[in-house]
Structures are given as C-alpha cells and as structure tokens.
GROMACS .gro file of C-alpha atoms in nm:
model
  414
    1UNK     CA    1  13.697  -9.926  13.090
    2UNK     CA    2  13.563  -9.634  12.884
    3UNK     CA    3  13.450  -9.875  12.609
    4UNK     CA    4  13.272 -10.092  12.867
    5UNK     CA    5  13.085  -9.790  13.003
    6UNK     CA    6  12.978  -9.692  12.650
    7UNK     CA    7  12.865 -10.048  12.573
    8UNK     CA    8  12.653 -10.051  12.889
    9UNK     CA    9  12.504  -9.717  12.778
   10UNK     CA   10  12.426  -9.853  12.430
   11UNK     CA   11  12.259 -10.163  12.575
   12UNK     CA   12  12.061  -9.941  12.807
   13UNK     CA   13  11.927  -9.747  12.507
   14UNK     CA   14  11.842 -10.071  12.329
   15UNK     CA   15  11.645 -10.201  12.629
   16UNK     CA   16  11.516  -9.876  12.775
   17UNK     CA   17  11.171  -9.911  12.620
   18UNK     CA   18  11.100 -10.265  12.742
   19UNK     CA   19  10.783 -10.152  12.911
   20UNK     CA   20  10.449 -10.279  12.787
   21UNK     CA   21  10.293 -10.111  12.486
   22UNK     CA   22  10.045  -9.838  12.583
   23UNK     CA   23   9.794  -9.895  12.306
   24UNK     CA   24   9.546  -9.631  12.419
   25UNK     CA   25   9.815  -9.361  12.412
   26UNK     CA   26   9.936  -9.481  12.072
   27UNK     CA   27   9.590  -9.465  11.919
   28UNK     CA   28   9.515  -9.127  12.078
   29UNK     CA   29   9.839  -8.969  11.953
   30UNK     CA   30   9.782  -9.132  11.614
   31UNK     CA   31   9.434  -8.979  11.603
   32UNK     CA   32   9.570  -8.635  11.691
   33UNK     CA   33   9.829  -8.683  11.416
   34UNK     CA   34   9.535  -8.741  11.182
   35UNK     CA   35   9.371  -8.418  11.300
   36UNK     CA   36   9.697  -8.221  11.269
   37UNK     CA   37   9.778  -8.343  10.920
   38UNK     CA   38   9.419  -8.299  10.800
   39UNK     CA   39   9.463  -7.934  10.898
   40UNK     CA   40   9.790  -7.921  10.704
   41UNK     CA   41   9.616  -8.093  10.412
   42UNK     CA   42   9.384  -7.796  10.371
   43UNK     CA   43   9.674  -7.601  10.213
   44UNK     CA   44   9.727  -7.818   9.900
   45UNK     CA   45   9.352  -7.887   9.894
   46UNK     CA   46   9.295  -7.515   9.843
   47UNK     CA   47   9.528  -7.489   9.542
   48UNK     CA   48   9.260  -7.545   9.273
   49UNK     CA   49   9.029  -7.305   9.459
   50UNK     CA   50   9.295  -7.034   9.487
   51UNK     CA   51   9.401  -7.081   9.125
   52UNK     CA   52   9.042  -7.046   9.007
   53UNK     CA   53   8.915  -6.768   9.236
   54UNK     CA   54   9.228  -6.554   9.285
   55UNK     CA   55   9.414  -6.638   8.963
   56UNK     CA   56   9.732  -6.769   9.127
   57UNK     CA   57   9.979  -6.934   8.888
   58UNK     CA   58  10.175  -7.255   8.957
   59UNK     CA   59  10.477  -7.064   9.086
   60UNK     CA   60  10.266  -6.875   9.342
   61UNK     CA   61  10.103  -7.200   9.455
   62UNK     CA   62  10.447  -7.357   9.485
   63UNK     CA   63  10.561  -7.069   9.707
   64UNK     CA   64  10.262  -7.127   9.937
   65UNK     CA   65  10.355  -7.496   9.970
   66UNK     CA   66  10.717  -7.393  10.022
   67UNK     CA   67  10.623  -7.144  10.296
   68UNK     CA   68  10.429  -7.394  10.507
   69UNK     CA   69  10.670  -7.683  10.460
   70UNK     CA   70  10.993  -7.491  10.499
   71UNK     CA   71  10.868  -7.316  10.813
   72UNK     CA   72  10.795  -7.656  10.963
   73UNK     CA   73  11.107  -7.824  10.827
   74UNK     CA   74  11.357  -7.564  10.945
   75UNK     CA   75  11.210  -7.555  11.295
   76UNK     CA   76  11.142  -7.926  11.352
   77UNK     CA   77  11.503  -8.046  11.391
   78UNK     CA   78  11.579  -7.746  11.614
   79UNK     CA   79  11.273  -7.808  11.831
   80UNK     CA   80  11.355  -8.180  11.841
   81UNK     CA   81  11.720  -8.129  11.937
   82UNK     CA   82  11.623  -7.882  12.210
   83UNK     CA   83  11.346  -8.106  12.345
   84UNK     CA   84  11.584  -8.405  12.363
   85UNK     CA   85  11.769  -8.210  12.634
   86UNK     CA   86  11.474  -8.009  12.765
   87UNK     CA   87  11.147  -8.199  12.701
   88UNK     CA   88  10.843  -7.973  12.668
   89UNK     CA   89  10.513  -8.162  12.710
   90UNK     CA   90  10.312  -7.838  12.704
   91UNK     CA   91  10.449  -7.762  12.358
   92UNK     CA   92  10.201  -8.015  12.214
   93UNK     CA   93   9.881  -7.815  12.283
   94UNK     CA   94  10.065  -7.485  12.227
   95UNK     CA   95  10.171  -7.598  11.880
   96UNK     CA   96   9.817  -7.682  11.772
   97UNK     CA   97   9.704  -7.343  11.901
   98UNK     CA   98   9.935  -7.184  11.642
   99UNK     CA   99   9.770  -7.405  11.381
  100UNK     CA  100   9.426  -7.292  11.495
  101UNK     CA  101   9.513  -6.925  11.436
  102UNK     CA  102   9.685  -7.010  11.109
  103UNK     CA  103   9.372  -7.182  10.981
  104UNK     CA  104   9.157  -6.889  11.087
  105UNK     CA  105   9.384  -6.653  10.896
  106UNK     CA  106   9.383  -6.877  10.588
  107UNK     CA  107   9.003  -6.883  10.578
  108UNK     CA  108   8.975  -6.505  10.605
  109UNK     CA  109   9.290  -6.396  10.417
  110UNK     CA  110   9.219  -6.105  10.180
  111UNK     CA  111   9.557  -6.112  10.003
  112UNK     CA  112   9.848  -6.331   9.898
  113UNK     CA  113  10.070  -6.195  10.175
  114UNK     CA  114   9.820  -6.284  10.448
  115UNK     CA  115   9.787  -6.633  10.300
  116UNK     CA  116  10.166  -6.678  10.322
  117UNK     CA  117  10.169  -6.557  10.684
  118UNK     CA  118   9.880  -6.788  10.775
  119UNK     CA  119  10.038  -7.099  10.627
  120UNK     CA  120  10.362  -7.015  10.807
  121UNK     CA  121  10.167  -7.025  11.136
  122UNK     CA  122  10.048  -7.371  11.030
  123UNK     CA  123  10.413  -7.462  10.973
  124UNK     CA  124  10.508  -7.342  11.322
  125UNK     CA  125  10.228  -7.555  11.469
  126UNK     CA  126  10.350  -7.860  11.279
  127UNK     CA  127  10.711  -7.799  11.387
  128UNK     CA  128  10.605  -7.783  11.752
  129UNK     CA  129  10.382  -8.091  11.730
  130UNK     CA  130  10.578  -8.356  11.539
  131UNK     CA  131  10.903  -8.403  11.738
  132UNK     CA  132  10.730  -8.420  12.077
  133UNK     CA  133  10.442  -8.632  11.944
  134UNK     CA  134  10.690  -8.875  11.788
  135UNK     CA  135  10.859  -8.909  12.128
  136UNK     CA  136  10.520  -8.982  12.285
  137UNK     CA  137  10.465  -9.258  12.028
  138UNK     CA  138  10.817  -9.390  12.093
  139UNK     CA  139  10.755  -9.402  12.469
  140UNK     CA  140  10.412  -9.562  12.433
  141UNK     CA  141  10.541  -9.829  12.191
  142UNK     CA  142  10.732 -10.028  12.451
  143UNK     CA  143  10.926 -10.295  12.263
  144UNK     CA  144  10.705 -10.270  11.952
  145UNK     CA  145  10.874  -9.970  11.789
  146UNK     CA  146  10.774 -10.060  11.435
  147UNK     CA  147  10.410 -10.098  11.529
  148UNK     CA  148  10.416  -9.778  11.735
  149UNK     CA  149  10.555  -9.567  11.451
  150UNK     CA  150  10.315  -9.731  11.205
  151UNK     CA  151  10.015  -9.635  11.421
  152UNK     CA  152  10.148  -9.283  11.469
  153UNK     CA  153  10.249  -9.222  11.108
  154UNK     CA  154   9.939  -9.380  10.955
  155UNK     CA  155   9.738  -9.121  11.146
  156UNK     CA  156   9.932  -8.847  10.969
  157UNK     CA  157   9.903  -9.010  10.628
  158UNK     CA  158   9.531  -9.068  10.677
  159UNK     CA  159   9.495  -8.699  10.760
  160UNK     CA  160   9.686  -8.604  10.445
  161UNK     CA  161   9.466  -8.834  10.237
  162UNK     CA  162   9.165  -8.625  10.338
  163UNK     CA  163   9.289  -8.332  10.126
  164UNK     CA  164   9.100  -8.435   9.809
  165UNK     CA  165   8.781  -8.495  10.008
  166UNK     CA  166   8.825  -8.157  10.176
  167UNK     CA  167   8.842  -8.000   9.831
  168UNK     CA  168   8.545  -8.187   9.688
  169UNK     CA  169   8.309  -8.173   9.986
  170UNK     CA  170   8.399  -7.845  10.160
  171UNK     CA  171   8.614  -7.608   9.955
  172UNK     CA  172   8.444  -7.649   9.617
  173UNK     CA  173   8.096  -7.564   9.751
  174UNK     CA  174   8.209  -7.314  10.020
  175UNK     CA  175   8.525  -7.168   9.871
  176UNK     CA  176   8.813  -7.025  10.075
  177UNK     CA  177   8.587  -6.950  10.373
  178UNK     CA  178   8.514  -7.322  10.408
  179UNK     CA  179   8.859  -7.360  10.569
  180UNK     CA  180   8.720  -7.195  10.882
  181UNK     CA  181   8.555  -7.525  10.980
  182UNK     CA  182   8.901  -7.665  11.047
  183UNK     CA  183   8.951  -7.427  11.336
  184UNK     CA  184   8.712  -7.664  11.518
  185UNK     CA  185   8.939  -7.957  11.425
  186UNK     CA  186   9.238  -7.768  11.566
  187UNK     CA  187   9.049  -7.687  11.887
  188UNK     CA  188   8.961  -8.057  11.935
  189UNK     CA  189   9.327  -8.149  11.887
  190UNK     CA  190   9.436  -7.891  12.147
  191UNK     CA  191   9.195  -8.035  12.405
  192UNK     CA  192   9.316  -8.392  12.348
  193UNK     CA  193   9.681  -8.286  12.365
  194UNK     CA  194   9.626  -8.130  12.708
  195UNK     CA  195   9.557  -8.486  12.830
  196UNK     CA  196   9.848  -8.636  12.635
  197UNK     CA  197  10.091  -8.374  12.769
  198UNK     CA  198  10.004  -8.475  13.127
  199UNK     CA  199  10.078  -8.843  13.053
  200UNK     CA  200  10.397  -8.743  12.870
  201UNK     CA  201  10.513  -8.535  13.168
  202UNK     CA  202  10.460  -8.827  13.406
  203UNK     CA  203  10.665  -9.059  13.182
  204UNK     CA  204  10.945  -8.804  13.160
  205UNK     CA  205  10.969  -8.794  13.540
  206UNK     CA  206  10.997  -9.173  13.552
  207UNK     CA  207  11.259  -9.184  13.275
  208UNK     CA  208  11.469  -8.904  13.423
  209UNK     CA  209  11.481  -9.087  13.757
  210UNK     CA  210  11.590  -9.407  13.581
  211UNK     CA  211  11.859  -9.226  13.381
  212UNK     CA  212  12.004  -9.063  13.692
  213UNK     CA  213  12.023  -9.401  13.862
  214UNK     CA  214  12.179  -9.580  13.563
  215UNK     CA  215  12.411  -9.305  13.442
  216UNK     CA  216  12.274  -9.361  13.092
  217UNK     CA  217  12.379  -9.120  12.818
  218UNK     CA  218  12.336  -9.110  12.441
  219UNK     CA  219  12.607  -9.319  12.268
  220UNK     CA  220  12.868  -9.148  12.050
  221UNK     CA  221  12.792  -9.164  11.678
  222UNK     CA  222  13.065  -9.277  11.437
  223UNK     CA  223  13.141  -9.152  11.085
  224UNK     CA  224  12.979  -9.447  10.907
  225UNK     CA  225  12.654  -9.396  11.096
  226UNK     CA  226  12.655  -9.025  11.011
  227UNK     CA  227  12.706  -9.104  10.641
  228UNK     CA  228  12.419  -9.352  10.651
  229UNK     CA  229  12.195  -9.093  10.814
  230UNK     CA  230  12.276  -8.832  10.548
  231UNK     CA  231  12.202  -9.089  10.276
  232UNK     CA  232  11.869  -9.168  10.443
  233UNK     CA  233  11.781  -8.797  10.448
  234UNK     CA  234  11.858  -8.780  10.074
  235UNK     CA  235  11.637  -9.080   9.996
  236UNK     CA  236  11.347  -8.941  10.200
  237UNK     CA  237  11.396  -8.609  10.018
  238UNK     CA  238  11.364  -8.783   9.680
  239UNK     CA  239  11.052  -8.967   9.795
  240UNK     CA  240  10.891  -8.648   9.920
  241UNK     CA  241  10.990  -8.454   9.607
  242UNK     CA  242  10.788  -8.700   9.397
  243UNK     CA  243  10.514  -8.708   9.661
  244UNK     CA  244  10.482  -8.328   9.635
  245UNK     CA  245  10.464  -8.353   9.256
  246UNK     CA  246  10.166  -8.589   9.272
  247UNK     CA  247   9.972  -8.433   9.560
  248UNK     CA  248  10.010  -8.071   9.449
  249UNK     CA  249  10.000  -8.091   9.069
  250UNK     CA  250   9.867  -8.422   8.934
  251UNK     CA  251   9.510  -8.291   8.958
  252UNK     CA  252   9.608  -8.007   8.721
  253UNK     CA  253   9.744  -8.268   8.477
  254UNK     CA  254   9.410  -8.450   8.483
  255UNK     CA  255   9.211  -8.129   8.447
  256UNK     CA  256   9.424  -8.002   8.159
  257UNK     CA  257   9.465  -8.331   7.974
  258UNK     CA  258   9.124  -8.493   8.018
  259UNK     CA  259   8.905  -8.195   8.104
  260UNK     CA  260   8.812  -8.336   8.445
  261UNK     CA  261   8.626  -8.133   8.705
  262UNK     CA  262   8.820  -8.037   9.017
  263UNK     CA  263   8.626  -8.272   9.246
  264UNK     CA  264   8.673  -8.569   9.010
  265UNK     CA  265   9.046  -8.506   8.975
  266UNK     CA  266   9.080  -8.500   9.354
  267UNK     CA  267   8.960  -8.860   9.373
  268UNK     CA  268   9.291  -8.970   9.219
  269UNK     CA  269   9.488  -8.784   9.485
  270UNK     CA  270   9.270  -8.935   9.756
  271UNK     CA  271   9.340  -9.287   9.624
  272UNK     CA  272   9.714  -9.214   9.615
  273UNK     CA  273   9.717  -9.087   9.973
  274UNK     CA  274   9.473  -9.346  10.112
  275UNK     CA  275   9.678  -9.629   9.963
  276UNK     CA  276   9.985  -9.459  10.110
  277UNK     CA  277   9.822  -9.465  10.453
  278UNK     CA  278   9.765  -9.841  10.419
  279UNK     CA  279  10.126  -9.885  10.306
  280UNK     CA  280  10.247  -9.679  10.601
  281UNK     CA  281  10.062  -9.902  10.847
  282UNK     CA  282  10.174 -10.231  10.688
  283UNK     CA  283  10.531 -10.117  10.627
  284UNK     CA  284  10.634 -10.172  10.989
  285UNK     CA  285  10.512 -10.535  11.016
  286UNK     CA  286  10.659 -10.612  10.672
  287UNK     CA  287  10.993 -10.469  10.785
  288UNK     CA  288  10.981 -10.696  11.091
  289UNK     CA  289  10.968 -10.990  10.849
  290UNK     CA  290  11.213 -10.892  10.574
  291UNK     CA  291  11.420 -10.612  10.732
  292UNK     CA  292  11.395 -10.234  10.722
  293UNK     CA  293  11.658 -10.185  10.452
  294UNK     CA  294  11.471 -10.420  10.217
  295UNK     CA  295  11.146 -10.228  10.267
  296UNK     CA  296  11.325  -9.898  10.200
  297UNK     CA  297  11.475 -10.038   9.880
  298UNK     CA  298  11.148 -10.194   9.759
  299UNK     CA  299  10.960  -9.872   9.831
  300UNK     CA  300  11.166  -9.675   9.579
  301UNK     CA  301  11.274  -9.929   9.318
  302UNK     CA  302  10.940 -10.110   9.320
  303UNK     CA  303  10.753  -9.786   9.255
  304UNK     CA  304  10.991  -9.648   8.991
  305UNK     CA  305  10.858  -9.835   8.681
  306UNK     CA  306  10.499  -9.749   8.769
  307UNK     CA  307  10.589  -9.382   8.827
  308UNK     CA  308  10.746  -9.366   8.480
  309UNK     CA  309  10.444  -9.541   8.324
  310UNK     CA  310  10.182  -9.322   8.499
  311UNK     CA  311  10.200  -9.015   8.267
  312UNK     CA  312  10.127  -9.237   7.964
  313UNK     CA  313   9.816  -9.405   8.104
  314UNK     CA  314   9.459  -9.296   8.041
  315UNK     CA  315   9.216  -9.174   8.308
  316UNK     CA  316   9.087  -9.522   8.398
  317UNK     CA  317   9.419  -9.706   8.417
  318UNK     CA  318   9.593  -9.415   8.590
  319UNK     CA  319   9.345  -9.449   8.877
  320UNK     CA  320   9.474  -9.803   8.937
  321UNK     CA  321   9.840  -9.720   8.884
  322UNK     CA  322   9.843  -9.417   9.114
  323UNK     CA  323   9.684  -9.626   9.389
  324UNK     CA  324   9.954  -9.893   9.362
  325UNK     CA  325  10.226  -9.628   9.356
  326UNK     CA  326  10.086  -9.472   9.673
  327UNK     CA  327  10.098  -9.805   9.858
  328UNK     CA  328  10.450  -9.901   9.746
  329UNK     CA  329  10.607  -9.556   9.779
  330UNK     CA  330  10.478  -9.488  10.130
  331UNK     CA  331  10.526  -9.835  10.280
  332UNK     CA  332  10.868  -9.699  10.383
  333UNK     CA  333  10.719  -9.397  10.562
  334UNK     CA  334  10.714  -9.528  10.919
  335UNK     CA  335  11.008  -9.761  10.849
  336UNK     CA  336  11.237  -9.469  10.763
  337UNK     CA  337  11.162  -9.311  11.103
  338UNK     CA  338  11.232  -9.631  11.300
  339UNK     CA  339  11.546  -9.691  11.091
  340UNK     CA  340  11.668  -9.339  11.174
  341UNK     CA  341  11.600  -9.401  11.544
  342UNK     CA  342  11.826  -9.708  11.524
  343UNK     CA  343  12.098  -9.505  11.357
  344UNK     CA  344  12.087  -9.233  11.624
  345UNK     CA  345  11.954  -9.381  11.950
  346UNK     CA  346  11.887  -9.135  12.229
  347UNK     CA  347  11.814  -8.851  11.987
  348UNK     CA  348  11.448  -8.926  11.916
  349UNK     CA  349  11.330  -8.564  11.895
  350UNK     CA  350  11.609  -8.443  11.667
  351UNK     CA  351  11.589  -8.751  11.444
  352UNK     CA  352  11.212  -8.725  11.412
  353UNK     CA  353  11.248  -8.357  11.330
  354UNK     CA  354  11.499  -8.436  11.057
  355UNK     CA  355  11.308  -8.722  10.897
  356UNK     CA  356  10.950  -8.597  10.939
  357UNK     CA  357  11.033  -8.228  10.910
  358UNK     CA  358  11.356  -8.125  10.744
  359UNK     CA  359  11.366  -8.386  10.469
  360UNK     CA  360  10.997  -8.324  10.396
  361UNK     CA  361  11.073  -7.953  10.375
  362UNK     CA  362  11.347  -8.023  10.124
  363UNK     CA  363  11.086  -8.217   9.930
  364UNK     CA  364  10.867  -7.908   9.939
  365UNK     CA  365  11.136  -7.731   9.738
  366UNK     CA  366  11.006  -7.959   9.466
  367UNK     CA  367  10.676  -7.772   9.482
  368UNK     CA  368  10.849  -7.452   9.374
  369UNK     CA  369  11.069  -7.623   9.115
  370UNK     CA  370  10.779  -7.817   8.965
  371UNK     CA  371  10.552  -7.513   8.977
  372UNK     CA  372  10.807  -7.289   8.803
  373UNK     CA  373  10.896  -7.550   8.539
  374UNK     CA  374  10.525  -7.623   8.493
  375UNK     CA  375  10.465  -7.256   8.412
  376UNK     CA  376  10.740  -7.275   8.148
  377UNK     CA  377  10.679  -7.606   7.970
  378UNK     CA  378  10.343  -7.729   8.097
  379UNK     CA  379  10.259  -7.927   8.409
  380UNK     CA  380  10.206  -8.260   8.228
  381UNK     CA  381  10.553  -8.250   8.072
  382UNK     CA  382  10.702  -8.149   8.407
  383UNK     CA  383  10.539  -8.445   8.582
  384UNK     CA  384  10.679  -8.671   8.311
  385UNK     CA  385  11.033  -8.563   8.402
  386UNK     CA  386  10.961  -8.591   8.777
  387UNK     CA  387  10.851  -8.952   8.730
  388UNK     CA  388  11.215  -9.059   8.696
  389UNK     CA  389  11.306  -8.942   9.049
  390UNK     CA  390  11.231  -9.274   9.228
  391UNK     CA  391  11.505  -9.440   9.020
  392UNK     CA  392  11.752  -9.265   9.253
  393UNK     CA  393  11.628  -9.507   9.519
  394UNK     CA  394  11.896  -9.748   9.394
  395UNK     CA  395  12.129  -9.574   9.640
  396UNK     CA  396  11.932  -9.744   9.920
  397UNK     CA  397  12.155 -10.044   9.851
  398UNK     CA  398  12.437  -9.857  10.027
  399UNK     CA  399  12.248  -9.831  10.357
  400UNK     CA  400  12.358 -10.072  10.633
  401UNK     CA  401  12.106 -10.332  10.750
  402UNK     CA  402  12.002 -10.361  11.114
  403UNK     CA  403  12.281 -10.605  11.207
  404UNK     CA  404  12.542 -10.385  11.043
  405UNK     CA  405  12.411 -10.082  11.236
  406UNK     CA  406  12.465 -10.265  11.564
  407UNK     CA  407  12.816 -10.367  11.453
  408UNK     CA  408  12.898 -10.007  11.368
  409UNK     CA  409  12.775  -9.886  11.705
  410UNK     CA  410  12.979 -10.152  11.886
  411UNK     CA  411  13.290 -10.073  11.680
  412UNK     CA  412  13.257  -9.711  11.786
  413UNK     CA  413  13.275  -9.814  12.151
  414UNK     CA  414  13.638  -9.919  12.121
   0.00000   0.00000   0.00000
C-alpha cells in the first residue's frame, strides 16, 4: 500500500505541470535573467580596467571573481531548499535590490576591500534571484520543460555575453565609474519582478490547494539517484571551471601574446559567450530529439579536442575555434538543469540552486587557481593546462538516461 501511495505521488509530480505554457511569463523572466546576468557580467568585464588602473594582479582578480561567485553559490542551494518549503515571491525584487546597491558600491569603490564587499552584495542578489526565478520558469513551462529552461537560461547566457561589449563600449571609455549605469538596469529588473512576483504568488496559491487535495509529496530519492546527482554536479563544475578560464583570462592571453588592445580582445570573449547563448537555447530541443544524456556527453567530449587545440591557434583561427567551443560547451547548460529536475522531482528550488549556483561557485574556485598559477608560470601556459579539463566529461557516460531515471524512481517505491 505504501509503495502504491508513493507511485501515485511520483506520477503526480510527473504530470503536475500539464498546464499550458505561459509564454509571456517565460519571456519576461528570461529577459529579467538577461538583465540580472548582465549586471553580474560587469564584474569580469572590469578585470582589464582594474588591472590597468589599480594595478591588481591575477590573484587579486581571481579573489574578486571568487567573492561574487562563492557568495552566490553558497547561498543559492540554501535559499532554494528553504523556498521549496516556504516559497518567497517577494524575494525576487528584494534580491535585485541587493544587486542595485552592490553595483553602486562597485562603481564608487575607493579600495580593494570595498570592491570585495560590493561584489558580495551582487552575489547575494544572484542567490536570491536564481532559485525562485527558476521555479517561475518551471511553472510557466507547462509540459514543455526543456523549452522553458532554454528560454530562461538563454536569457542569462545572453546577459553574460554582454560582458565584452560592456568593457569595450562603457568601461574602457568611462572607467570604473561607468559601472554606475547598471544601477538603472537593476532598477528596471526590480520593477519587472514586482509584477512577476504577483503572478508567482497566485500560482503558488493554486498549487498549494491542489497539493492539499491530492496529498502529493516529494518522492523519496534512492542511492543511485543521489550518486547520479553528485556526478552531474562534478561535470557542471568541470564545465564551469573551463568557462571561468576563458571568460576571465583568455583576453589577457590575447593581449600578452598578440599585443591586442583590450576592446579587441573582448570580441573573442563576446563570440564565445554569444555562441554559448545560442547553444543554450538549442540544447533543449536537441535533447528532445536525441536525449539529455547524449547532449551532456557531446557537450564535453565534442568540445575537448577544440579546447586543447585553441592555445596553439593564431588570432584569426582562434576567433573561429572559440566560437565553436562556446556553442558546443554550453549546449548542455539548460539541459543539465532539466536533467537535475528529473533526478530530484519536487525539489526545484534546491536543485536549481545546486546546479546554477553551487556548482558554478565551485567553478569560480578555478578563477583563483588559474589566477594564482598564471602569476607563477604565465597565463598562456596556465590556459594550456586548463584546456584538458573537458576530457573529464567522459564520466558523463556513467549518468543514467531518462528511461533509467524513471526505472530507478519506480524501484525506490518498493
């Protein structure tokens, strides 16, 4: 009898979101994700400016990246787990308010310590935004979960891809003070999220009524599922470690090796991130055709040879190669989130916090490691070693496919 009750609960979670897709909510929350991540993108975009004007070394820059990402990563799973039990729609605009003050502090910071404090406020804002926003996207997706996460995540990746343009068009001519313009971006995001939080609150009321009537509860998670989730976290960590290497330090490789200007070097990072945004959007539909596990595997193993080749290419060819790498590497971005949701149904906030936040924060550790090693042996040599990281994606082969996940969940009902 107990197994039958659990099976009914599992089926309820699999069919809970059978409502129609709310496209306008999806596109709005995706747009706010773009605004949020464009604000976050100001931090790495400022690295060449801070290195040139304040004389920061690679280790100091790595610590700045570590501060913003680890603040967000440590808090996101905690916020997500808490909001799974106690949803907080108003946390969405509150979170972006923290980001607004963080950006103001970053623009006006007179010292290294104030910069660290300001980017930590940005991290708090990100931690508050992502778990709840991911749940909004999940709710608005209806039955089209892959599409919903693709729309939501491509907004974030598009925002991140603006970092090189921010450097070239705003920070190079205006310097550190140019970051103050992004307080207006944060204010716009806060206003939009006031509307989204009202819609989110209404949906929560509807869902809570349905859950009380159905007796639905989150299914118990077995050992095999937990192992698969830990492996997924590791793979996302490896992907983000390499991602941090490219976005934070590849411009320095181009400047040092080929004598490029800062604004020209940033074009390469823009191509990497823009192609990644396209890959993020197309990854979901591709996964619908060939399976999520196959996309996850292709994302790492397919990119690995190009990543190893990249440090040996010249300035013209590297522009092409880095674009292809961005597309392949990040086509698993939204897929990894949906895959994690399948592993742990009913824990959308916590799962989103782990995948989008915690694993990314672990990847930010790479910023410190790469920065410190770069100070010792040179950034170009360091990036050469980092290029072998995607080879670890071979462990994706040990992840269960979608059918196996359902079998594992059903086996745990007995």
